[in-house]
PDB file of C-alpha atoms and ligand atoms in Angstrom:
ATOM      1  CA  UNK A  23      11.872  14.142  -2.937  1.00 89.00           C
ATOM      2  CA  UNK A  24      10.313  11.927  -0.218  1.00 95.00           C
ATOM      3  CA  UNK A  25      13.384   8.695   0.111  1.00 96.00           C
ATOM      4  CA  UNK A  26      11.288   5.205   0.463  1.00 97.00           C
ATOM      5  CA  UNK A  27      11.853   3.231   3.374  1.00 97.00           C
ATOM      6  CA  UNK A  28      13.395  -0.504   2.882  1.00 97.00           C
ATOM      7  CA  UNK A  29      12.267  -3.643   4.585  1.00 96.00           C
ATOM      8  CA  UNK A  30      14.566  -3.944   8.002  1.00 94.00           C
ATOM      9  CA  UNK A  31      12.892  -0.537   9.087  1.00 97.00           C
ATOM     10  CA  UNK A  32      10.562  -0.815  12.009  1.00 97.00           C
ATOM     11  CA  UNK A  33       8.110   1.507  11.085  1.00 98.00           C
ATOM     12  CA  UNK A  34       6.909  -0.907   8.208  1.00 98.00           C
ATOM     13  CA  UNK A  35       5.855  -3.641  10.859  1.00 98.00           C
ATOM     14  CA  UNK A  36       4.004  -0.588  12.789  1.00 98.00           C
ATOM     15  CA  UNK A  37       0.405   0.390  13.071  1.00 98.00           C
ATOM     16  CA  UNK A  38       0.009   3.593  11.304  1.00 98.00           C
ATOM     17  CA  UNK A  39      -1.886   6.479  12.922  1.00 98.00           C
ATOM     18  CA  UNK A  40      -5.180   8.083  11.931  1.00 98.00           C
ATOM     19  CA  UNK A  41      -4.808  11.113  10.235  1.00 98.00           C
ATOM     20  CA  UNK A  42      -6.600  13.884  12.378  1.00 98.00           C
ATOM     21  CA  UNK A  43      -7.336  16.561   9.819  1.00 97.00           C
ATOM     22  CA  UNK A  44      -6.523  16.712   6.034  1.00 98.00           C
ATOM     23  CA  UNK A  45      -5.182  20.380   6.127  1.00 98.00           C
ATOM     24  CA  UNK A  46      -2.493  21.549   3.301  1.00 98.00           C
ATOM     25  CA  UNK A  47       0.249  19.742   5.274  1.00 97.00           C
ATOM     26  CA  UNK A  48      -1.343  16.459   4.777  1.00 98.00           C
ATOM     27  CA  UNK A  49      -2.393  17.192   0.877  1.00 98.00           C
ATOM     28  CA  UNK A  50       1.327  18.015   0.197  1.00 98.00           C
ATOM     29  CA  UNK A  51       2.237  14.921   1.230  1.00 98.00           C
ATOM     30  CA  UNK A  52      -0.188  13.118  -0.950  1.00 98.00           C
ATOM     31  CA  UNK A  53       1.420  14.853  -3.629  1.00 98.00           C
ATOM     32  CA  UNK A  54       4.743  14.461  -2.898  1.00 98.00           C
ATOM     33  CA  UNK A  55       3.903  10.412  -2.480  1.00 98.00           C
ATOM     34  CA  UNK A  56       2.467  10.446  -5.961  1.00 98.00           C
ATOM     35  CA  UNK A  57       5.839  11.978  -6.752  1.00 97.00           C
ATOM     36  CA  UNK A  58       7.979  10.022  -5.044  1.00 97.00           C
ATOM     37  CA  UNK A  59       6.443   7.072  -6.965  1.00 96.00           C
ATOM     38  CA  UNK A  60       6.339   8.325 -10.514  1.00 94.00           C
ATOM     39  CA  UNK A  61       7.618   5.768 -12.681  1.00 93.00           C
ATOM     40  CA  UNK A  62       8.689   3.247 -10.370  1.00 95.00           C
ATOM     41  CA  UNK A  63       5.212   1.869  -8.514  1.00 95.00           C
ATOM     42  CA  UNK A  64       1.328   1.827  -8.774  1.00 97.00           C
ATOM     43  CA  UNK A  65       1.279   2.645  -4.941  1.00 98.00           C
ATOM     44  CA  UNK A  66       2.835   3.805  -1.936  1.00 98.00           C
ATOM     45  CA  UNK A  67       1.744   4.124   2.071  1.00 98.00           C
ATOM     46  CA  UNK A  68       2.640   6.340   4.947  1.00 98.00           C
ATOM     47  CA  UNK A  69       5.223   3.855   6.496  1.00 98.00           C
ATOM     48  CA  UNK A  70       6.930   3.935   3.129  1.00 98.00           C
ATOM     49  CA  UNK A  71       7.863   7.427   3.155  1.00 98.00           C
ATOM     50  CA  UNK A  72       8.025   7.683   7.426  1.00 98.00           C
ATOM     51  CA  UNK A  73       5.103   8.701   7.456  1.00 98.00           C
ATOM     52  CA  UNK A  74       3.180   6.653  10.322  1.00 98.00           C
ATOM     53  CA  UNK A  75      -0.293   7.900   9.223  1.00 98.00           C
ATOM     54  CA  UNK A  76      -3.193   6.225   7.532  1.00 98.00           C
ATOM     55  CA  UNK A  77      -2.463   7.567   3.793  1.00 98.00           C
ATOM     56  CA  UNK A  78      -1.695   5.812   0.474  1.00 98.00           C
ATOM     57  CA  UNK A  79      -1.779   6.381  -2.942  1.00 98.00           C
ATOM     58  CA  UNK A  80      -2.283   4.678  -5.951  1.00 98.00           C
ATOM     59  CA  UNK A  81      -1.783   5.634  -9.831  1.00 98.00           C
ATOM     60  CA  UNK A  82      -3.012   2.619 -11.788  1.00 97.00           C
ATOM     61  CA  UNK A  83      -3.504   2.654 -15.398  1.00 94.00           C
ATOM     62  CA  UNK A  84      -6.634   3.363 -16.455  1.00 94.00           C
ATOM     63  CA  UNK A  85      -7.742   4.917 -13.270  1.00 95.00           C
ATOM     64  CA  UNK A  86      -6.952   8.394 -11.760  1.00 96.00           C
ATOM     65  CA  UNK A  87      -4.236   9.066  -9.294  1.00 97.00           C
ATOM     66  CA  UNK A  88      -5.884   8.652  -5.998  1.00 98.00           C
ATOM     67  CA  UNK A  89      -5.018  10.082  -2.367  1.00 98.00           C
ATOM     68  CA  UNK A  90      -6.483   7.420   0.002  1.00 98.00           C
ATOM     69  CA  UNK A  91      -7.062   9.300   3.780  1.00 98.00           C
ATOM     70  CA  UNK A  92      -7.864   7.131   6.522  1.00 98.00           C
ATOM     71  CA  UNK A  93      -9.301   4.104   4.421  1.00 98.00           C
ATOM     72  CA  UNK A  94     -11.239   1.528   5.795  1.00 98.00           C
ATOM     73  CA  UNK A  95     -11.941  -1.723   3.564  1.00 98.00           C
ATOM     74  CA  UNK A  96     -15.663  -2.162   4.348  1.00 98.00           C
ATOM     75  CA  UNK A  97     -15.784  -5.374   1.733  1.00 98.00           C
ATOM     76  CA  UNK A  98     -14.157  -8.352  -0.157  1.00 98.00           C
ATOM     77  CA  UNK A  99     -15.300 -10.267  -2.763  1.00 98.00           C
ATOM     78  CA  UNK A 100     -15.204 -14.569  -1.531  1.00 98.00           C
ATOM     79  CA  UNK A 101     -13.577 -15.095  -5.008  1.00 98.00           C
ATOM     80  CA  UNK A 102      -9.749 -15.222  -4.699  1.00 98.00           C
ATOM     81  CA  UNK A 103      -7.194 -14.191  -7.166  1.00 98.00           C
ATOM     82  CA  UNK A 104      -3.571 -14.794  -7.215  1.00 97.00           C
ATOM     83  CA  UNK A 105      -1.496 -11.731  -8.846  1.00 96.00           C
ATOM     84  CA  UNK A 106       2.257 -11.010  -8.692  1.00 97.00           C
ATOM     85  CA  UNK A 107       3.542  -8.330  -6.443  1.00 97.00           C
ATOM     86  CA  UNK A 108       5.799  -6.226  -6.343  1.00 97.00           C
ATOM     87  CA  UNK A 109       6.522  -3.762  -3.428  1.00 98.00           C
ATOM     88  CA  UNK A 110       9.068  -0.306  -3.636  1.00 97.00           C
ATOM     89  CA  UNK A 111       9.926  -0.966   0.393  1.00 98.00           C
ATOM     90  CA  UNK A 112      11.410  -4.434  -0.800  1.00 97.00           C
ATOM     91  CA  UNK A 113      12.791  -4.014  -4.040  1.00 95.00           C
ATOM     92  CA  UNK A 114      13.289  -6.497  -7.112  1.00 93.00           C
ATOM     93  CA  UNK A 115      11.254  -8.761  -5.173  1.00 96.00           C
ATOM     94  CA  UNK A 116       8.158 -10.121  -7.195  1.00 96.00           C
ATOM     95  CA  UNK A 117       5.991 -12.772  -6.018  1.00 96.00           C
ATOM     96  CA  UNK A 118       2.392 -14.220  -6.568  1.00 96.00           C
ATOM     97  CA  UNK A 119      -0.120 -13.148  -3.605  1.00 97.00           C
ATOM     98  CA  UNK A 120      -3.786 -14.948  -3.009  1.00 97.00           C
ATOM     99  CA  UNK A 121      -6.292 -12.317  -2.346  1.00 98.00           C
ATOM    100  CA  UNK A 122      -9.999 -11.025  -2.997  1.00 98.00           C
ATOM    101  CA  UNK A 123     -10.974 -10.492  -6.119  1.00 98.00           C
ATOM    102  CA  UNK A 124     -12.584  -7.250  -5.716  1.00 98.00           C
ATOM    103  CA  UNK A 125     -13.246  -4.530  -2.897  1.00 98.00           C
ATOM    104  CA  UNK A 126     -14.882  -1.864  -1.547  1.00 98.00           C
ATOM    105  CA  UNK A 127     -13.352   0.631   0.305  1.00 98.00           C
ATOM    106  CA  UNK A 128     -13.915   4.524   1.643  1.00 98.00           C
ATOM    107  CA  UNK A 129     -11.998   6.954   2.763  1.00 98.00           C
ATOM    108  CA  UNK A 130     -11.416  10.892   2.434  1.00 98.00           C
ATOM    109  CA  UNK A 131      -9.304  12.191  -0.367  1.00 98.00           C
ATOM    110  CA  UNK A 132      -6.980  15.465   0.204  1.00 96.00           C
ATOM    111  CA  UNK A 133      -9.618  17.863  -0.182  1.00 96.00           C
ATOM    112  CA  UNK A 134     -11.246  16.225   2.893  1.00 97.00           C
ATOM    113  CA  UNK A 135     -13.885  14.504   0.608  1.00 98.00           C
ATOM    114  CA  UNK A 136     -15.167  11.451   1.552  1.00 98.00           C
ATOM    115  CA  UNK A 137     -15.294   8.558  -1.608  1.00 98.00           C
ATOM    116  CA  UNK A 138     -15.895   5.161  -2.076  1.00 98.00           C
ATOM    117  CA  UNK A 139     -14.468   2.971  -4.670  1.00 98.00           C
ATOM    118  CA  UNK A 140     -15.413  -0.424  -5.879  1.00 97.00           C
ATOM    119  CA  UNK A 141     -12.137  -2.318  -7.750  1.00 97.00           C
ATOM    120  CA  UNK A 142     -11.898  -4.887  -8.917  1.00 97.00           C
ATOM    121  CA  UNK A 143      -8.071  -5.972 -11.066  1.00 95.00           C
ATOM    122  CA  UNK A 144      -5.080  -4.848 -10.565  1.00 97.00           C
ATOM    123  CA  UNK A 145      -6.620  -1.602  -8.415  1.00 98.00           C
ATOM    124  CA  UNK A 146      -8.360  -3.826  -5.916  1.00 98.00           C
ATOM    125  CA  UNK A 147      -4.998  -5.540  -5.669  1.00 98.00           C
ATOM    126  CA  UNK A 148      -3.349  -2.357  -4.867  1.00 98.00           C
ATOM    127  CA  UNK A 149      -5.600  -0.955  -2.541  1.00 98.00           C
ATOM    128  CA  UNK A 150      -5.547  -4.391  -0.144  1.00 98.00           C
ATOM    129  CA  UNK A 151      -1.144  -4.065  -0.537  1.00 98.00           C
ATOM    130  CA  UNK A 152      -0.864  -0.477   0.732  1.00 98.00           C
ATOM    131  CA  UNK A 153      -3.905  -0.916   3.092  1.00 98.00           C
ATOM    132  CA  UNK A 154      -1.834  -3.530   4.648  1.00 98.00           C
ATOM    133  CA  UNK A 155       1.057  -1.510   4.856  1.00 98.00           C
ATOM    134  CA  UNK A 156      -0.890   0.907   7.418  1.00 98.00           C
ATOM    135  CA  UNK A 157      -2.010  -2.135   9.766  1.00 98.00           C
ATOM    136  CA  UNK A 158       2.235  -2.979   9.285  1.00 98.00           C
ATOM    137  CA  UNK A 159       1.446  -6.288   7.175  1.00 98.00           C
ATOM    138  CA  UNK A 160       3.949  -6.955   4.175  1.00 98.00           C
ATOM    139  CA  UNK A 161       3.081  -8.276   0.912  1.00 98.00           C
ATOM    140  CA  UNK A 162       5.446 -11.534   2.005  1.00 97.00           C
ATOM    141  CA  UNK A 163       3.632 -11.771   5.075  1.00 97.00           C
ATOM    142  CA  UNK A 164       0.808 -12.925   3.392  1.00 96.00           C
ATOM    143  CA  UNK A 165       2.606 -16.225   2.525  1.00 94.00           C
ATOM    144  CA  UNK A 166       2.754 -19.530   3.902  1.00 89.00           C
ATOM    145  CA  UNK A 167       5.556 -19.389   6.547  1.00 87.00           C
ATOM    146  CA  UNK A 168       7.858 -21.474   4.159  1.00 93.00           C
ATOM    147  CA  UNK A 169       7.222 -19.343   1.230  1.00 94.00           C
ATOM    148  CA  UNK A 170       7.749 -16.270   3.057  1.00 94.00           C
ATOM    149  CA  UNK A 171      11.556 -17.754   4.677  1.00 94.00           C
ATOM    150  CA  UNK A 172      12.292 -18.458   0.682  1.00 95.00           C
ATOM    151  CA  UNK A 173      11.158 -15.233  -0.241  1.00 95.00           C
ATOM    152  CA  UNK A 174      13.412 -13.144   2.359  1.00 94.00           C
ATOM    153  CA  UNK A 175      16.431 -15.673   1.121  1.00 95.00           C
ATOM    154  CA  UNK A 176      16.082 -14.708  -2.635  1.00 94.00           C
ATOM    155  CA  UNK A 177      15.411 -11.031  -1.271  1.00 95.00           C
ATOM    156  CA  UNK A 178      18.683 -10.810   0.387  1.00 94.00           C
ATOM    157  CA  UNK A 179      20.432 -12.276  -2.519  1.00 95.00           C
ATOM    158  CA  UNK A 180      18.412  -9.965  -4.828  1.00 92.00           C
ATOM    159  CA  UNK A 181      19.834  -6.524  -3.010  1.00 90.00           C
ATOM    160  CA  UNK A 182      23.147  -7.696  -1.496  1.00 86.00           C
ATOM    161  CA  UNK A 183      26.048  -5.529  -2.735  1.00 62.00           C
TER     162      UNK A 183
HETATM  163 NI1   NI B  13       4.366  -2.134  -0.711  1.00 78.80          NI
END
């Protein structure tokens, strides 16, 4: 099983690579993220698992699991929406995040298909969190700086011990 990386690591503030070609090393790590997420989170990136390569995955109700290869967010919706978070790289951490409403975003799955998807809920939300994590953005870094300092305080109290 694939161990999840905790905030503290520098390869969650790092730019994640391109993946070059989706061959069966890179499809067994899609599976093994989906795995290594069962029944604890809706998503996981690269950086998460050590990875430093443009991959997530997401398994949100209602919706498929999904191997996301390379992604590129080609749209967001000008309506805002403010949903809490959660992330498995900082645990027990929740918080409310402001972002688009909806997206649109393509990439190649693990068979080296390319797909686009159009979310809106608690998948769009998803897809703009792990997305981040490839460009090395954190869900708390996408709070005013005040929030953020009060967010890594109640974090630190949250997993001290
Ligand atoms: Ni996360």
């Amino acid at each position: 099983m694939l161990d999840i990386v905790t905030y503290g690591s520098e390869i969650l503030s790092r730019k994640a690579e391109p993946v070059k070609e989706i061959d069966a090393e890179i499809r067994k790590l899609g599976h093994e993220m989906l795995e290594a997420m069962a029944g604890k989170g809706i998503g996981l990136a690269g950086p998460q698992v050590n990875e430093c390569l443009r991959i997530f995955v997401t398994n949100v109700e209602g919706d498929k699991p999904r191997v996301f290869i390379n992604p590129e967010i080609v749209q967001t919706s000008q309506e805002l929406v403010n949903i809490e978070e959660g992330c498995l790289s900082l645990p027990k951490l929740y918080l409310d995040v402001i972002r688009p409403e909806f997206v649109r975003v393509q990439a190649w799955n693990e068979k080296g298909r390319p797909f686009t998807v159009e979310a809106g809920g608690l998948l769009a939300r998803v897809i703009q969190h792990e997305y981040d994590h490839l460009e090395g953005i954190l869900f708390i870094d996408r709070l005013k700086s005040g929030k953020r300092d009060k967010a890594l305080a109640s974090y630190r109290r949250l997993t001290k011990g």
